[in-house]
Short mmCIF file of C-alpha atoms in Angstrom, two decimals:
data_model
loop_
_atom_site.label_atom_id
_atom_site.label_comp_id
_atom_site.label_asym_id
_atom_site.label_seq_id
_atom_site.Cartn_x
_atom_site.Cartn_y
_atom_site.Cartn_z
CA UNK A 1 105.92 -1.26 -20.89
CA UNK A 2 105.14 -1.66 -23.66
CA UNK A 3 101.97 -3.38 -24.67
CA UNK A 4 100.24 -3.76 -27.55
CA UNK A 5 97.54 -5.92 -30.11
CA UNK A 6 96.42 -5.19 -33.39
CA UNK A 7 94.26 -7.36 -35.81
CA UNK A 8 94.74 -6.65 -39.90
CA UNK A 9 92.15 -8.05 -41.81
CA UNK A 10 90.97 -7.95 -45.54
CA UNK A 11 88.76 -5.19 -46.77
CA UNK A 12 86.21 -7.05 -48.26
CA UNK A 13 82.48 -5.01 -48.81
CA UNK A 14 78.91 -6.74 -49.49
CA UNK A 15 76.10 -5.68 -51.39
CA UNK A 16 72.55 -5.70 -50.59
CA UNK A 17 73.80 -6.11 -47.08
CA UNK A 18 70.82 -6.13 -44.41
CA UNK A 19 71.36 -3.94 -41.59
CA UNK A 20 68.56 -5.14 -38.98
CA UNK A 21 71.03 -6.68 -37.30
CA UNK A 22 73.43 -3.71 -37.59
CA UNK A 23 71.09 -1.20 -35.28
CA UNK A 24 70.08 -1.63 -31.69
CA UNK A 25 66.29 -0.11 -32.77
CA UNK A 26 66.29 -3.61 -34.63
CA UNK A 27 64.72 -2.06 -37.25
CA UNK A 28 64.95 -3.29 -40.64
CA UNK A 29 66.94 -1.95 -43.54
CA UNK A 30 69.44 -2.39 -46.15
CA UNK A 31 72.10 -0.75 -47.95
CA UNK A 32 73.63 -1.10 -51.81
CA UNK A 33 76.70 -1.43 -50.44
CA UNK A 34 78.98 -1.84 -47.46
CA UNK A 35 82.72 -1.69 -47.04
CA UNK A 36 84.92 -2.79 -43.88
CA UNK A 37 88.41 -0.92 -44.22
CA UNK A 38 90.80 -2.28 -41.75
CA UNK A 39 94.36 -0.18 -43.37
CA UNK A 40 95.34 2.91 -44.76
CA UNK A 41 95.87 1.27 -47.92
CA UNK A 42 91.76 -0.23 -48.02
CA UNK A 43 90.55 2.70 -46.93
CA UNK A 44 92.15 4.74 -49.90
CA UNK A 45 90.59 2.21 -52.63
CA UNK A 46 87.27 3.43 -51.02
CA UNK A 47 85.07 4.64 -53.73
CA UNK A 48 85.79 8.96 -54.34
CA UNK A 49 83.31 9.81 -50.88
CA UNK A 50 84.68 13.82 -51.44
CA UNK A 51 82.79 14.42 -54.56
CA UNK A 52 79.76 16.38 -54.76
CA UNK A 53 77.42 13.48 -55.84
CA UNK A 54 77.93 11.22 -53.06
CA UNK A 55 79.28 13.08 -49.84
CA UNK A 56 75.71 13.38 -48.51
CA UNK A 57 74.72 9.72 -49.73
CA UNK A 58 76.84 7.57 -47.12
CA UNK A 59 77.38 6.38 -43.42
CA UNK A 60 80.15 5.65 -41.33
CA UNK A 61 78.73 3.05 -38.96
CA UNK A 62 79.98 1.85 -35.60
CA UNK A 63 78.13 -0.56 -33.93
CA UNK A 64 75.20 0.88 -34.81
CA UNK A 65 73.83 1.90 -31.20
CA UNK A 66 73.24 5.28 -31.73
CA UNK A 67 71.55 5.26 -35.02
CA UNK A 68 68.28 5.02 -36.36
CA UNK A 69 67.52 3.93 -39.70
CA UNK A 70 64.89 6.20 -40.61
CA UNK A 71 63.90 4.25 -43.86
CA UNK A 72 64.10 0.91 -45.05
CA UNK A 73 67.15 1.84 -48.05
CA UNK A 74 70.09 2.77 -46.45
CA UNK A 75 72.96 5.02 -48.15
CA UNK A 76 76.58 3.22 -48.74
CA UNK A 77 78.11 2.02 -45.62
CA UNK A 78 81.53 2.21 -44.54
CA UNK A 79 81.72 -0.02 -41.17
CA UNK A 80 85.53 0.22 -40.43
CA UNK A 81 87.20 -2.49 -38.99
CA UNK A 82 90.61 -1.11 -36.76
CA UNK A 83 91.03 -3.63 -33.90
CA UNK A 84 93.97 -3.36 -31.33
CA UNK A 85 95.23 -1.52 -28.32
CA UNK A 86 98.65 -0.49 -27.44
CA UNK A 87 99.81 0.63 -23.71
CA UNK A 88 102.79 2.78 -23.20
CA UNK A 89 103.65 2.89 -19.35
CA UNK A 90 105.15 6.46 -18.48
CA UNK A 91 105.99 7.52 -14.92
CA UNK A 92 103.09 8.97 -14.49
CA UNK A 93 100.73 8.04 -16.97
CA UNK A 94 99.48 5.38 -19.21
CA UNK A 95 99.44 6.25 -22.75
CA UNK A 96 96.50 4.02 -24.72
CA UNK A 97 96.03 3.44 -28.31
CA UNK A 98 92.46 2.11 -29.22
CA UNK A 99 91.23 0.94 -32.63
CA UNK A 100 88.01 2.41 -33.64
CA UNK A 101 86.20 -1.05 -33.72
CA UNK A 102 86.74 -1.62 -30.27
CA UNK A 103 83.72 -2.32 -28.00
CA UNK A 104 83.62 0.76 -25.94
CA UNK A 105 82.30 -1.08 -22.45
CA UNK A 106 85.11 -3.82 -23.29
CA UNK A 107 87.67 -1.46 -23.36
CA UNK A 108 86.78 -0.07 -20.05
CA UNK A 109 86.89 -3.09 -18.26
CA UNK A 110 90.10 -4.27 -20.05
CA UNK A 111 91.90 -1.12 -18.67
CA UNK A 112 90.63 -1.57 -15.41
CA UNK A 113 91.71 -5.31 -15.27
CA UNK A 114 95.39 -3.95 -16.78
CA UNK A 115 95.59 -1.42 -13.59
CA UNK A 116 94.35 1.78 -16.13
CA UNK A 117 91.52 3.87 -14.43
CA UNK A 118 89.34 7.20 -15.22
CA UNK A 119 86.61 4.75 -17.47
CA UNK A 120 85.18 3.37 -14.71
CA UNK A 121 82.42 6.01 -14.65
CA UNK A 122 81.60 5.11 -18.69
CA UNK A 123 80.39 1.70 -18.51
CA UNK A 124 78.11 -0.20 -19.89
CA UNK A 125 77.66 2.33 -22.56
CA UNK A 126 76.98 0.83 -25.96
CA UNK A 127 79.21 1.17 -29.16
CA UNK A 128 82.81 1.27 -30.58
CA UNK A 129 85.52 3.26 -29.57
CA UNK A 130 85.92 5.49 -32.74
CA UNK A 131 82.38 6.50 -32.26
CA UNK A 132 82.59 8.15 -28.98
CA UNK A 133 84.78 11.15 -29.69
CA UNK A 134 82.16 12.03 -32.32
CA UNK A 135 79.16 12.20 -29.68
CA UNK A 136 81.80 13.05 -26.98
CA UNK A 137 80.32 10.39 -24.75
CA UNK A 138 79.59 10.83 -21.14
CA UNK A 139 78.11 9.67 -17.71
CA UNK A 140 78.13 9.98 -14.10
CA UNK A 141 80.18 13.00 -14.02
CA UNK A 142 82.53 12.05 -16.96
CA UNK A 143 83.41 12.51 -20.53
CA UNK A 144 85.48 11.07 -23.12
CA UNK A 145 86.95 14.08 -23.80
CA UNK A 146 88.22 14.06 -19.90
CA UNK A 147 90.74 11.02 -21.06
CA UNK A 148 91.40 11.72 -24.91
CA UNK A 149 94.70 12.88 -26.00
CA UNK A 150 95.18 12.46 -29.61
CA UNK A 151 92.72 11.10 -32.44
CA UNK A 152 93.43 9.43 -35.69
CA UNK A 153 91.67 10.64 -38.74
CA UNK A 154 91.63 9.76 -42.35
CA UNK A 155 90.72 12.54 -44.93
CA UNK A 156 88.62 11.01 -47.68
CA UNK A 157 89.87 14.08 -50.00
CA UNK A 158 93.51 13.85 -49.30
CA UNK A 159 93.42 10.26 -48.74
CA UNK A 160 96.09 10.46 -45.90
CA UNK A 161 96.05 9.84 -42.05
CA UNK A 162 96.22 13.07 -39.99
CA UNK A 163 96.55 13.46 -35.94
CA UNK A 164 94.03 15.47 -33.92
CA UNK A 165 95.07 16.77 -30.34
CA UNK A 166 92.27 17.11 -27.68
CA UNK A 167 92.32 20.53 -28.50
CA UNK A 168 91.68 20.55 -32.48
CA UNK A 169 88.57 17.89 -32.03
CA UNK A 170 86.78 20.91 -29.73
CA UNK A 171 84.75 18.64 -28.08
CA UNK A 172 81.66 19.96 -26.30
CA UNK A 173 78.55 18.86 -24.95
CA UNK A 174 77.98 16.31 -26.74
CA UNK A 175 79.63 17.51 -29.96
CA UNK A 176 82.41 17.69 -31.76
CA UNK A 177 84.43 18.51 -34.83
CA UNK A 178 83.64 15.53 -36.57
CA UNK A 179 79.89 16.50 -35.95
CA UNK A 180 81.07 20.57 -37.48
CA UNK A 181 83.09 21.16 -39.70
CA UNK A 182 85.22 17.41 -40.14
CA UNK A 183 81.61 15.82 -40.74
CA UNK A 184 81.46 13.13 -43.26
CA UNK A 185 84.96 14.50 -44.83
CA UNK A 186 86.72 11.33 -43.08
CA UNK A 187 86.38 8.65 -40.04
CA UNK A 188 88.78 8.28 -37.26
CA UNK A 189 90.56 5.34 -37.45
CA UNK A 190 91.92 4.85 -33.59
CA UNK A 191 92.08 7.10 -30.42
CA UNK A 192 95.00 8.07 -27.86
CA UNK A 193 93.68 8.05 -23.75
CA UNK A 194 95.88 9.33 -21.11
CA UNK A 195 95.39 8.19 -17.92
CA UNK A 196 97.10 9.44 -14.89
CA UNK A 197 97.98 7.11 -12.61
CA UNK A 198 97.28 10.04 -9.46
CA UNK A 199 93.42 8.51 -9.80
CA UNK A 200 90.71 9.69 -7.43
CA UNK A 201 87.64 8.49 -7.62
CA UNK A 202 84.63 10.52 -9.40
CA UNK A 203 81.89 10.04 -7.18
CA UNK A 204 80.13 13.32 -7.83
CA UNK A 205 76.80 12.39 -9.62
CA UNK A 206 73.72 10.57 -7.29
CA UNK A 207 73.84 7.50 -7.32
CA UNK A 208 77.28 7.17 -7.06
CA UNK A 209 77.88 9.59 -3.93
CA UNK A 210 76.84 6.86 -1.48
CA UNK A 211 80.17 5.27 -2.23
CA UNK A 212 82.85 5.74 0.43
CA UNK A 213 85.50 8.06 -0.88
CA UNK A 214 88.15 5.29 -0.83
CA UNK A 215 86.40 3.36 -3.09
CA UNK A 216 88.44 1.78 -6.20
CA UNK A 217 87.83 1.85 -9.09
CA UNK A 218 85.95 -1.47 -9.79
CA UNK A 219 83.91 -0.55 -7.09
CA UNK A 220 82.84 2.50 -9.42
CA UNK A 221 82.29 0.24 -12.14
CA UNK A 222 80.09 -1.78 -10.79
CA UNK A 223 77.84 0.64 -9.30
CA UNK A 224 77.71 2.04 -12.35
CA UNK A 225 76.55 -0.93 -14.09
CA UNK A 226 74.55 -1.69 -11.40
CA UNK A 227 72.54 1.73 -12.04
CA UNK A 228 72.66 1.82 -15.68
CA UNK A 229 71.38 -2.11 -15.81
CA UNK A 230 68.32 -1.05 -13.28
CA UNK A 231 67.05 1.70 -15.57
CA UNK A 232 68.53 1.01 -19.33
CA UNK A 233 66.78 -2.25 -21.06
CA UNK A 234 69.22 -4.55 -22.29
CA UNK A 235 68.80 -3.26 -26.45
CA UNK A 236 69.31 -6.97 -27.40
CA UNK A 237 66.51 -7.93 -25.25
CA UNK A 238 64.52 -4.85 -25.85
CA UNK A 239 65.90 -2.86 -29.17
CA UNK A 240 66.78 1.01 -28.23
CA UNK A 241 69.45 3.27 -28.66
CA UNK A 242 69.95 4.04 -25.05
CA UNK A 243 69.45 8.15 -23.60
CA UNK A 244 67.42 9.29 -27.12
CA UNK A 245 67.23 12.86 -26.35
CA UNK A 246 69.94 15.16 -25.32
CA UNK A 247 69.35 16.57 -21.79
CA UNK A 248 68.34 20.20 -23.10
CA UNK A 249 70.24 23.20 -21.99
CA UNK A 250 68.64 26.84 -21.03
CA UNK A 251 69.32 30.32 -20.12
CA UNK A 252 69.43 31.41 -16.57
CA UNK A 253 66.60 34.02 -16.92
CA UNK A 254 64.71 31.11 -17.85
CA UNK A 255 65.63 28.28 -15.86
CA UNK A 256 64.48 31.16 -13.30
CA UNK A 257 60.81 30.83 -14.11
CA UNK A 258 60.97 27.14 -14.62
CA UNK A 259 61.76 26.51 -10.89
CA UNK A 260 58.92 29.00 -10.44
CA UNK A 261 56.36 26.67 -11.69
CA UNK A 262 58.23 23.75 -10.65
CA UNK A 263 60.78 23.73 -7.80
CA UNK A 264 61.75 20.47 -7.42
CA UNK A 265 63.05 20.45 -11.08
CA UNK A 266 66.14 18.75 -11.52
CA UNK A 267 69.00 21.27 -12.58
CA UNK A 268 72.62 21.25 -12.94
CA UNK A 269 74.59 24.67 -13.89
CA UNK A 270 77.25 25.12 -16.44
CA UNK A 271 80.59 26.68 -16.43
CA UNK A 272 78.96 29.21 -18.67
CA UNK A 273 76.61 30.19 -16.68
CA UNK A 274 73.83 27.94 -18.68
CA UNK A 275 71.14 25.01 -17.15
CA UNK A 276 71.20 21.71 -18.07
CA UNK A 277 67.94 19.80 -17.51
CA UNK A 278 67.03 16.37 -17.14
CA UNK A 279 65.15 15.02 -20.50
CA UNK A 280 63.97 12.21 -18.70
CA UNK A 281 62.94 14.05 -15.65
CA UNK A 282 60.97 16.41 -18.28
CA UNK A 283 58.97 13.58 -20.18
CA UNK A 284 58.30 11.88 -17.31
CA UNK A 285 56.59 15.17 -15.89
CA UNK A 286 54.82 14.98 -19.04
CA UNK A 287 52.78 11.88 -18.48
CA UNK A 288 54.99 9.84 -20.98
CA UNK A 289 56.76 7.41 -18.81
CA UNK A 290 55.44 4.11 -20.01
CA UNK A 291 53.92 5.42 -22.60
CA UNK A 292 53.12 2.93 -25.98
CA UNK A 293 52.15 3.90 -29.32
CA UNK A 294 51.40 0.52 -31.21
CA UNK A 295 54.85 -1.34 -31.22
CA UNK A 296 57.06 1.78 -30.02
CA UNK A 297 56.99 3.38 -26.53
CA UNK A 298 58.82 5.11 -23.89
CA UNK A 299 60.35 3.03 -21.62
CA UNK A 300 58.61 2.22 -17.99
CA UNK A 301 61.62 2.70 -16.29
CA UNK A 302 63.58 5.40 -18.12
CA UNK A 303 61.61 8.11 -19.93
CA UNK A 304 64.12 9.17 -22.13
CA UNK A 305 65.09 5.65 -23.97
CA UNK A 306 62.22 5.53 -26.57
CA UNK A 307 62.01 1.40 -27.39
CA UNK A 308 61.32 -0.77 -29.88
CA UNK A 309 58.72 -3.49 -29.29
CA UNK A 310 58.65 -4.93 -32.45
CA UNK A 311 58.26 -2.38 -35.35
CA UNK A 312 60.14 -2.81 -38.65
CA UNK A 313 59.51 0.79 -39.62
CA UNK A 314 62.08 3.71 -38.59
CA UNK A 315 59.52 5.90 -38.88
CA UNK A 316 57.45 4.32 -36.08
CA UNK A 317 60.20 5.18 -33.80
CA UNK A 318 59.78 9.29 -35.13
CA UNK A 319 56.29 9.74 -35.53
CA UNK A 320 57.05 9.00 -30.94
CA UNK A 321 59.69 11.29 -30.74
CA UNK A 322 57.76 13.54 -32.70
CA UNK A 323 54.67 13.40 -30.30
CA UNK A 324 57.35 13.13 -27.40
CA UNK A 325 59.26 16.54 -28.58
CA UNK A 326 55.33 18.40 -28.89
CA UNK A 327 54.49 17.11 -25.57
CA UNK A 328 57.48 18.68 -23.22
CA UNK A 329 57.34 21.80 -25.48
CA UNK A 330 53.59 22.41 -24.66
CA UNK A 331 54.54 21.85 -20.70
CA UNK A 332 57.64 23.45 -20.45
CA UNK A 333 57.96 25.80 -23.69
CA UNK A 334 61.74 23.49 -23.54
CA UNK A 335 62.56 21.86 -27.11
CA UNK A 336 63.87 18.58 -26.98
CA UNK A 337 66.67 17.43 -29.52
CA UNK A 338 67.39 13.51 -30.66
CA UNK A 339 71.29 12.66 -29.73
CA UNK A 340 70.13 9.72 -31.78
CA UNK A 341 71.55 10.00 -35.44
CA UNK A 342 68.77 9.88 -38.25
CA UNK A 343 69.67 8.01 -41.34
CA UNK A 344 67.62 8.52 -44.17
CA UNK A 345 68.80 6.62 -48.59
CA UNK A 346 70.52 9.97 -48.89
CA UNK A 347 72.65 9.93 -45.71
CA UNK A 348 72.14 11.93 -42.39
CA UNK A 349 69.52 13.93 -41.35
CA UNK A 350 68.52 16.64 -39.33
CA UNK A 351 65.46 14.94 -36.82
CA UNK A 352 63.45 18.70 -37.62
CA UNK A 353 63.70 18.15 -41.24
CA UNK A 354 62.41 14.70 -41.02
CA UNK A 355 58.50 14.14 -41.46
CA UNK A 356 56.45 12.89 -39.65
CA UNK A 357 54.11 10.27 -41.92
CA UNK A 358 51.51 9.18 -39.18
CA UNK A 359 51.36 11.59 -36.54
CA UNK A 360 50.52 10.16 -32.80
CA UNK A 361 47.04 11.64 -32.08
CA UNK A 362 45.66 11.43 -28.27
CA UNK A 363 42.96 9.77 -28.56
CA UNK A 364 45.12 7.07 -30.75
CA UNK A 365 47.16 6.08 -28.33
CA UNK A 366 47.29 3.35 -26.09
CA UNK A 367 48.66 3.85 -22.62
CA UNK A 368 51.34 1.34 -21.14
CA UNK A 369 51.62 0.93 -17.70
CA UNK A 370 53.83 3.23 -15.44
CA UNK A 371 55.86 3.28 -12.09
CA UNK A 372 55.53 6.62 -10.36
#
């Protein structure tokens, strides 16, 4: 069985384009120009982005759910508009090809409606399908890489489409080749998934382990949605970018010292012998759940989420994040690194390179309510 639909639209661009509605933090920013390519021909019409003087002055934007515009002026924006879904049913699997601009949660729901299982643990993650492999999104014991078969990628220099296997993408925890060697050298146009028909519910993660072992995929998705909804605020109601920091990974020796001092510290052993910690727990234990400074703060239910109560300035989020980073480092000697991408007028920059124009001091901070 082959089921497919793809949508193609003529590319258009805008000058002095407001990005406030294009980022889930609802930060006020604009770009000098934005492009919306939806075909190979339109990609080939883009300005030369491989040239040295422009390669660091553009940003490829999905739905803006993992993006913080640090300044009021953003670089040139490219927002691909490749839509559509194609399903190829084989004897033992489904091969599903999806346009990069499709919404991730909508894809999860669509697959379940078609009797295609595997993505249910990744329900309600905001963002586009094309952004998922860049970050190798993951939740509740499942990662994007678990079902990736192939990525179609457009290279700016050669102006050609290339197919990259799962192995070639070098997926790791919140990482991929698209954040490394191929960073800013092209963009993802579509993703191909491989879903075996021999499906079994993944209930290994806390919160899902209460379900019966014979739970259906729809029951798993319903539980994931309930868990996420109870902890994570809706960006449309309270602007945020979901989990702001990565869960830090430490070596066995450092973890042993932490566990001796904090016996109840949540931890997740990794295959390489290292230990993953829960960033939200560290922030909470540092006394920052519900912390508020001006128009930004830490969410009252989930300390891993930074929220915007009404600020127009990305710099306010930066100051809050750096304050959290300092407090956690002082208490645990653990460094928190954001997974949210930091965008200046010159393009993406590392969090460590950004200055804190208005550092938060404890005496000037206003504390919100805590749910302990």
